C-alpha cells in the first residue's frame, strides 16, 4: 500500500480529520496537516540489521516482528504563540578581522641568545604576528604588560612592574603571547588569539652578602659551617634546591661539593645551608632550583679567563 500510494493526499487527510467521515479519528480533529504547503511523502528507509535491532530495543518487552521502516516528510511545525516584537536595532557594530595566530619562535635574554634569563632582566620574545589591539604576556598563566610590542618582537622586564616578581619561581616556566580585541562603545578588551606556549628557564641569582657562621674544624682539618645565601626569586616550599660549591685558587684537584637542601616550611628568599667536609679556602657558590642553576660572574680580564663570583671564604 505504501509503495502504491507514496504521497499522503489532502483528501486522505481530510477524511481522517472530518468528524462526519466514517474514518474520523477524534484525537486528530485539531490537526492542520491539510493546510501544509508540502504534502507528506512516504519513502522506504533502508536499515541494516544493527540499526533495526536498536530501533526495536526502544520498545520494552515487545517481541520483534518482521518489519520495514518508512520515512515521512515534510511537515512544518509552527508554534501557536506570537513572539514579542522587539525594538529595531538603533546602531550596528560589526567587526571583521583576518585570522592572525601569534607564533612564538624564540624567547631569550636581551643580552644575547646564550645569556641567562634572570629576575630583573629583560626577556625578548621573537616570532610572527605578535602584535594585537592589546598584547599581554602570560607567564605560567599570569598575564603581564610588556614593555614594547612589535609584530615580530615583544620585550618584557621580569620584575614588578610589569611582572609581579613575587609570583615568579626559578625553573622551567611557560610563556604565551595573549592578544585582546577592542570592541564596543566605549571600547573594551575581549579575548582574542593566543600563541603557542614556549618554555623558558628562569635561573636563580645569588645576592650579597653571603654569611658564614658556626665554623668548626674536625681532626682532619676539614671545616663545617652554616651558610646564609640570599637568592632571587624566592624559592618555593616544594621546589628542589641544592647548593654547589667549587674551591678556587688550589693546585691539583680543588674541592667540589653538592649539598641538597631539605624541604622548607614556606617560601623564602634566604637559604640556610649546613656545609661540611670542606678544606679552608675560597669557594664559588651556585644555587640549583628545580634544575635551573644560578649563573657565575665571568672574569673581565681576557688574559685570565675564569669565574670571579659569587664566592664565599671558609676560614
Tab-separated table of C-alpha atoms in Angstrom:
chain	number	residue	atom	x	y	z
A	1	UNK	CA	0.000	0.000	0.000
A	2	UNK	CA	2.720	2.467	0.884
A	3	UNK	CA	4.522	1.664	-2.362
A	4	UNK	CA	1.330	2.196	-4.386
A	5	UNK	CA	0.434	5.413	-2.543
A	6	UNK	CA	3.735	7.111	-1.590
A	7	UNK	CA	2.062	10.533	-1.087
A	8	UNK	CA	-0.420	11.302	1.674
A	9	UNK	CA	-3.014	13.268	-0.291
A	10	UNK	CA	-5.101	16.092	1.138
A	11	UNK	CA	-8.319	14.133	0.544
A	12	UNK	CA	-6.952	11.241	2.613
A	13	UNK	CA	-6.110	13.600	5.446
A	14	UNK	CA	-9.490	15.357	5.264
A	15	UNK	CA	-11.309	12.055	5.723
A	16	UNK	CA	-9.353	11.347	8.873
A	17	UNK	CA	-9.878	14.794	10.456
A	18	UNK	CA	-13.529	15.288	9.316
A	19	UNK	CA	-15.933	14.401	12.167
A	20	UNK	CA	-18.587	13.451	9.588
A	21	UNK	CA	-16.341	10.832	8.000
A	22	UNK	CA	-16.526	7.144	8.907
A	23	UNK	CA	-12.744	7.159	9.147
A	24	UNK	CA	-12.675	10.070	11.614
A	25	UNK	CA	-10.132	9.822	14.429
A	26	UNK	CA	-11.041	12.147	17.286
A	27	UNK	CA	-7.528	12.924	18.543
A	28	UNK	CA	-6.642	14.311	15.082
A	29	UNK	CA	-9.575	16.702	14.993
A	30	UNK	CA	-7.375	19.770	15.542
A	31	UNK	CA	-4.745	18.676	13.018
A	32	UNK	CA	-3.780	21.270	10.397
A	33	UNK	CA	-1.989	18.791	8.132
A	34	UNK	CA	-4.324	19.626	5.244
A	35	UNK	CA	-3.143	23.239	5.356
A	36	UNK	CA	0.523	22.368	4.934
A	37	UNK	CA	2.333	23.731	1.896
A	38	UNK	CA	4.063	20.426	1.226
A	39	UNK	CA	2.399	17.029	1.025
A	40	UNK	CA	3.706	14.199	3.151
A	41	UNK	CA	5.777	11.781	1.084
A	42	UNK	CA	6.466	8.247	2.298
A	43	UNK	CA	9.656	6.526	1.214
A	44	UNK	CA	11.244	3.250	2.369
A	45	UNK	CA	14.171	3.671	4.718
A	46	UNK	CA	16.928	1.109	4.357
A	47	UNK	CA	18.066	-0.030	7.813
A	48	UNK	CA	20.727	-2.679	8.340
A	49	UNK	CA	20.435	-5.372	10.982
A	50	UNK	CA	22.219	-3.331	13.656
A	51	UNK	CA	20.047	-0.235	13.132
A	52	UNK	CA	16.879	-2.345	13.106
A	53	UNK	CA	17.822	-4.066	16.365
A	54	UNK	CA	18.496	-0.682	18.010
A	55	UNK	CA	15.083	0.550	16.832
A	56	UNK	CA	13.272	-2.445	18.314
A	57	UNK	CA	15.209	-2.180	21.574
A	58	UNK	CA	13.250	1.019	22.261
A	59	UNK	CA	10.026	-0.993	22.612
A	60	UNK	CA	10.434	-2.505	26.059
A	61	UNK	CA	9.248	-6.139	26.431
A	62	UNK	CA	7.884	-6.180	22.892
A	63	UNK	CA	8.913	-9.196	20.796
A	64	UNK	CA	10.495	-8.496	17.459
A	65	UNK	CA	8.267	-8.785	14.409
A	66	UNK	CA	9.183	-8.773	10.767
A	67	UNK	CA	9.176	-5.075	9.914
A	68	UNK	CA	10.229	-2.395	7.495
A	69	UNK	CA	10.904	1.303	8.126
A	70	UNK	CA	9.485	4.264	6.203
A	71	UNK	CA	10.365	7.917	6.343
A	72	UNK	CA	7.635	10.539	6.188
A	73	UNK	CA	8.357	14.093	5.115
A	74	UNK	CA	7.795	17.043	5.090
A	75	UNK	CA	5.826	18.533	7.987
A	76	UNK	CA	6.263	22.142	9.061
A	77	UNK	CA	5.728	22.631	12.783
A	78	UNK	CA	4.969	26.154	13.919
A	79	UNK	CA	4.273	27.425	17.407
A	80	UNK	CA	0.839	28.840	18.151
A	81	UNK	CA	2.269	31.614	20.309
A	82	UNK	CA	3.055	35.015	18.854
A	83	UNK	CA	6.588	36.214	19.595
A	84	UNK	CA	7.090	39.557	21.261
A	85	UNK	CA	8.037	42.355	18.967
A	86	UNK	CA	11.448	43.800	19.829
A	87	UNK	CA	12.566	47.338	19.112
A	88	UNK	CA	14.523	47.853	15.908
A	89	UNK	CA	18.303	47.994	16.153
A	90	UNK	CA	19.380	51.605	16.663
A	91	UNK	CA	23.095	51.133	15.986
A	92	UNK	CA	25.153	48.367	14.447
A	93	UNK	CA	28.732	47.484	15.318
A	94	UNK	CA	30.147	44.838	13.033
A	95	UNK	CA	33.780	43.774	13.415
A	96	UNK	CA	35.732	41.834	10.848
A	97	UNK	CA	39.268	40.618	11.228
A	98	UNK	CA	41.641	38.290	9.457
A	99	UNK	CA	42.767	35.141	11.226
A	100	UNK	CA	46.145	36.022	12.722
A	101	UNK	CA	47.561	33.391	15.033
A	102	UNK	CA	50.568	34.701	17.004
A	103	UNK	CA	53.539	32.335	16.970
A	104	UNK	CA	56.483	32.318	19.401
A	105	UNK	CA	59.665	31.116	17.722
A	106	UNK	CA	62.255	32.021	20.347
A	107	UNK	CA	62.496	33.544	23.830
A	108	UNK	CA	65.916	34.743	25.006
A	109	UNK	CA	67.534	37.265	27.320
A	110	UNK	CA	68.082	40.763	25.908
A	111	UNK	CA	71.849	40.376	26.441
A	112	UNK	CA	72.068	37.538	23.911
A	113	UNK	CA	70.837	34.095	22.986
A	114	UNK	CA	73.258	32.408	25.403
A	115	UNK	CA	72.826	34.862	28.284
A	116	UNK	CA	70.929	33.587	31.345
A	117	UNK	CA	67.304	34.644	31.887
A	118	UNK	CA	67.124	36.060	35.413
A	119	UNK	CA	64.754	38.050	37.590
A	120	UNK	CA	65.138	41.758	36.835
A	121	UNK	CA	66.383	41.107	33.307
A	122	UNK	CA	64.572	41.738	30.045
A	123	UNK	CA	63.036	38.835	28.158
A	124	UNK	CA	62.866	39.142	24.367
A	125	UNK	CA	60.158	37.092	22.639
A	126	UNK	CA	60.587	36.728	18.878
A	127	UNK	CA	58.053	35.320	16.436
A	128	UNK	CA	55.307	36.249	13.964
A	129	UNK	CA	52.072	38.226	14.235
A	130	UNK	CA	52.708	39.065	17.893
A	131	UNK	CA	51.037	42.486	17.920
A	132	UNK	CA	47.295	42.783	18.602
A	133	UNK	CA	44.929	45.570	19.700
A	134	UNK	CA	46.196	44.821	23.185
A	135	UNK	CA	49.038	42.398	23.807
A	136	UNK	CA	49.975	40.730	27.085
A	137	UNK	CA	52.495	38.077	28.054
A	138	UNK	CA	51.240	35.224	30.235
A	139	UNK	CA	53.907	33.601	32.427
A	140	UNK	CA	52.602	30.352	33.896
A	141	UNK	CA	49.089	31.643	33.196
A	142	UNK	CA	49.523	35.066	34.872
A	143	UNK	CA	49.229	37.934	32.389
A	144	UNK	CA	51.676	40.851	32.487
A	145	UNK	CA	52.046	44.007	30.400
A	146	UNK	CA	55.110	44.051	28.112
A	147	UNK	CA	57.493	46.996	27.780
A	148	UNK	CA	57.284	47.133	23.970
A	149	UNK	CA	55.459	45.210	21.237
A	150	UNK	CA	56.029	44.871	17.501
A	151	UNK	CA	54.735	42.300	15.061
A	152	UNK	CA	57.943	40.266	15.376
A	153	UNK	CA	59.231	41.067	18.890
A	154	UNK	CA	57.895	41.540	22.418
A	155	UNK	CA	60.082	42.790	25.282
A	156	UNK	CA	59.141	42.406	28.937
A	157	UNK	CA	61.079	43.069	32.143
A	158	UNK	CA	60.906	40.163	34.587
A	159	UNK	CA	60.353	42.323	37.672
A	160	UNK	CA	57.410	44.285	39.103
A	161	UNK	CA	56.229	46.280	37.303
A	162	UNK	CA	55.139	44.930	34.846
A	163	UNK	CA	55.612	41.356	36.118
A	164	UNK	CA	54.635	40.542	39.714
A	165	UNK	CA	58.012	39.261	40.882
A	166	UNK	CA	56.534	37.607	43.970
A	167	UNK	CA	54.691	35.085	41.776
A	168	UNK	CA	57.756	34.060	39.726
A	169	UNK	CA	59.762	30.965	40.575
A	170	UNK	CA	63.057	29.729	39.207
A	171	UNK	CA	62.939	26.737	36.885
A	172	UNK	CA	61.167	25.954	33.633
A	173	UNK	CA	58.343	28.446	33.069
A	174	UNK	CA	55.791	28.573	30.250
A	175	UNK	CA	55.232	31.863	28.387
A	176	UNK	CA	52.462	32.767	25.951
A	177	UNK	CA	51.505	35.875	23.978
A	178	UNK	CA	47.837	36.704	24.589
A	179	UNK	CA	46.036	39.215	22.370
A	180	UNK	CA	42.821	41.117	23.085
A	181	UNK	CA	40.422	42.800	20.626
A	182	UNK	CA	38.889	46.200	21.364
A	183	UNK	CA	35.158	46.218	20.656
A	184	UNK	CA	32.063	48.153	21.686
A	185	UNK	CA	31.327	51.750	22.687
A	186	UNK	CA	33.269	52.576	24.733
A	187	UNK	CA	35.854	50.106	23.529
A	188	UNK	CA	36.541	47.258	25.906
A	189	UNK	CA	39.012	44.405	25.607
A	190	UNK	CA	37.718	40.992	24.542
A	191	UNK	CA	39.792	37.804	24.470
A	192	UNK	CA	41.422	37.250	21.095
A	193	UNK	CA	44.056	34.874	19.766
A	194	UNK	CA	46.765	33.223	21.863
A	195	UNK	CA	50.145	31.935	20.775
A	196	UNK	CA	51.756	28.583	21.405
A	197	UNK	CA	53.271	28.051	24.854
A	198	UNK	CA	57.073	28.319	24.800
A	199	UNK	CA	59.351	27.213	27.669
A	200	UNK	CA	61.998	29.401	29.263
A	201	UNK	CA	64.448	28.567	32.067
A	202	UNK	CA	64.345	31.286	34.721
A	203	UNK	CA	67.632	30.985	36.579
A	204	UNK	CA	68.037	31.988	40.224
A	205	UNK	CA	70.582	34.608	41.260
A	206	UNK	CA	72.615	34.828	44.450
A	207	UNK	CA	72.572	38.147	46.277
A	208	UNK	CA	75.065	39.716	48.615
A	209	UNK	CA	76.341	39.437	51.216
A	210	UNK	CA	76.533	35.710	51.920
A	211	UNK	CA	77.057	34.866	55.570
A	212	UNK	CA	79.337	32.224	57.100
A	213	UNK	CA	78.831	31.192	60.709
A	214	UNK	CA	79.274	28.333	63.166
A	215	UNK	CA	82.606	27.200	61.679
A	216	UNK	CA	84.054	24.081	63.279
A	217	UNK	CA	87.197	22.082	62.406
A	218	UNK	CA	87.428	18.293	62.692
A	219	UNK	CA	90.529	16.217	63.397
A	220	UNK	CA	91.431	16.112	59.706
A	221	UNK	CA	91.318	19.889	59.347
A	222	UNK	CA	88.030	19.905	57.384
A	223	UNK	CA	85.517	22.634	58.105
A	224	UNK	CA	81.797	22.592	58.806
A	225	UNK	CA	79.742	25.785	58.750
A	226	UNK	CA	76.337	27.382	58.284
A	227	UNK	CA	75.992	29.410	55.060
A	228	UNK	CA	73.325	32.052	54.618
A	229	UNK	CA	72.634	32.603	50.913
A	230	UNK	CA	70.239	35.321	49.649
A	231	UNK	CA	68.522	34.141	46.464
A	232	UNK	CA	66.087	35.641	43.963
A	233	UNK	CA	63.385	34.915	43.036
A	234	UNK	CA	62.029	33.414	46.217
A	235	UNK	CA	62.364	29.649	46.473
A	236	UNK	CA	59.047	27.836	46.777
A	237	UNK	CA	58.412	25.483	49.663
A	238	UNK	CA	58.102	22.481	47.307
A	239	UNK	CA	60.986	23.297	44.979
A	240	UNK	CA	64.075	21.086	44.808
A	241	UNK	CA	67.147	23.049	45.910
A	242	UNK	CA	70.855	22.217	46.086
A	243	UNK	CA	73.950	24.297	46.879
A	244	UNK	CA	77.023	23.746	44.688
A	245	UNK	CA	80.495	24.788	45.927
A	246	UNK	CA	83.775	24.708	43.948
A	247	UNK	CA	87.085	25.635	45.579
A	248	UNK	CA	89.283	28.186	43.769
A	249	UNK	CA	92.994	29.015	43.838
A	250	UNK	CA	94.122	25.441	44.573
A	251	UNK	CA	96.614	23.483	42.503
A	252	UNK	CA	95.713	19.898	41.721
A	253	UNK	CA	92.128	18.835	42.401
A	254	UNK	CA	90.095	21.555	44.163
A	255	UNK	CA	87.242	20.536	46.439
A	256	UNK	CA	83.803	20.387	44.796
A	257	UNK	CA	80.724	19.548	46.859
A	258	UNK	CA	76.945	19.453	46.393
A	259	UNK	CA	74.635	19.993	49.376
A	260	UNK	CA	70.939	19.136	48.797
A	261	UNK	CA	68.570	21.151	50.968
A	262	UNK	CA	65.607	19.633	52.820
A	263	UNK	CA	62.055	20.824	52.159
A	264	UNK	CA	61.101	24.200	53.576
A	265	UNK	CA	58.052	25.148	55.637
A	266	UNK	CA	57.351	28.222	53.496
A	267	UNK	CA	58.647	30.222	50.558
A	268	UNK	CA	61.883	32.018	51.329
A	269	UNK	CA	64.375	34.423	49.802
A	270	UNK	CA	67.235	33.353	52.087
A	271	UNK	CA	68.623	29.834	52.219
A	272	UNK	CA	70.406	28.490	55.284
A	273	UNK	CA	72.675	25.605	54.328
A	274	UNK	CA	74.754	23.346	56.566
A	275	UNK	CA	78.031	22.512	54.770
A	276	UNK	CA	80.695	20.104	55.922
A	277	UNK	CA	83.874	18.319	54.869
A	278	UNK	CA	85.419	21.401	53.252
A	279	UNK	CA	89.051	22.490	53.346
A	280	UNK	CA	89.614	26.117	54.259
A	281	UNK	CA	89.641	28.475	51.274
A	282	UNK	CA	87.563	30.426	48.798
A	283	UNK	CA	84.619	28.763	47.045
A	284	UNK	CA	82.470	29.683	44.084
A	285	UNK	CA	78.817	29.228	45.065
A	286	UNK	CA	75.875	28.256	42.868
A	287	UNK	CA	72.253	27.502	43.711
A	288	UNK	CA	70.279	24.947	41.739
A	289	UNK	CA	66.464	25.283	41.886
A	290	UNK	CA	64.364	22.682	40.057
A	291	UNK	CA	67.330	22.088	37.762
A	292	UNK	CA	67.860	25.792	36.967
A	293	UNK	CA	71.347	26.861	38.032
A	294	UNK	CA	72.390	30.344	39.138
A	295	UNK	CA	74.945	31.974	36.796
A	296	UNK	CA	78.530	32.747	37.734
A	297	UNK	CA	80.291	36.068	37.216
A	298	UNK	CA	82.910	35.766	34.470
A	299	UNK	CA	86.304	37.462	34.647
A	300	UNK	CA	86.636	40.632	32.575
A	301	UNK	CA	90.370	40.008	32.004
A	302	UNK	CA	90.859	38.233	28.635
A	303	UNK	CA	94.308	37.090	29.797
A	304	UNK	CA	92.912	35.437	32.904
A	305	UNK	CA	89.581	33.834	31.942
A	306	UNK	CA	87.518	32.166	34.596
A	307	UNK	CA	84.934	32.981	37.206
A	308	UNK	CA	85.163	35.567	39.963
A	309	UNK	CA	81.924	35.122	41.876
A	310	UNK	CA	79.690	34.823	43.675
A	311	UNK	CA	82.240	33.492	46.163
A	312	UNK	CA	82.497	32.841	49.872
A	313	UNK	CA	85.550	32.189	52.094
A	314	UNK	CA	85.551	29.335	54.606
A	315	UNK	CA	88.147	30.352	57.266
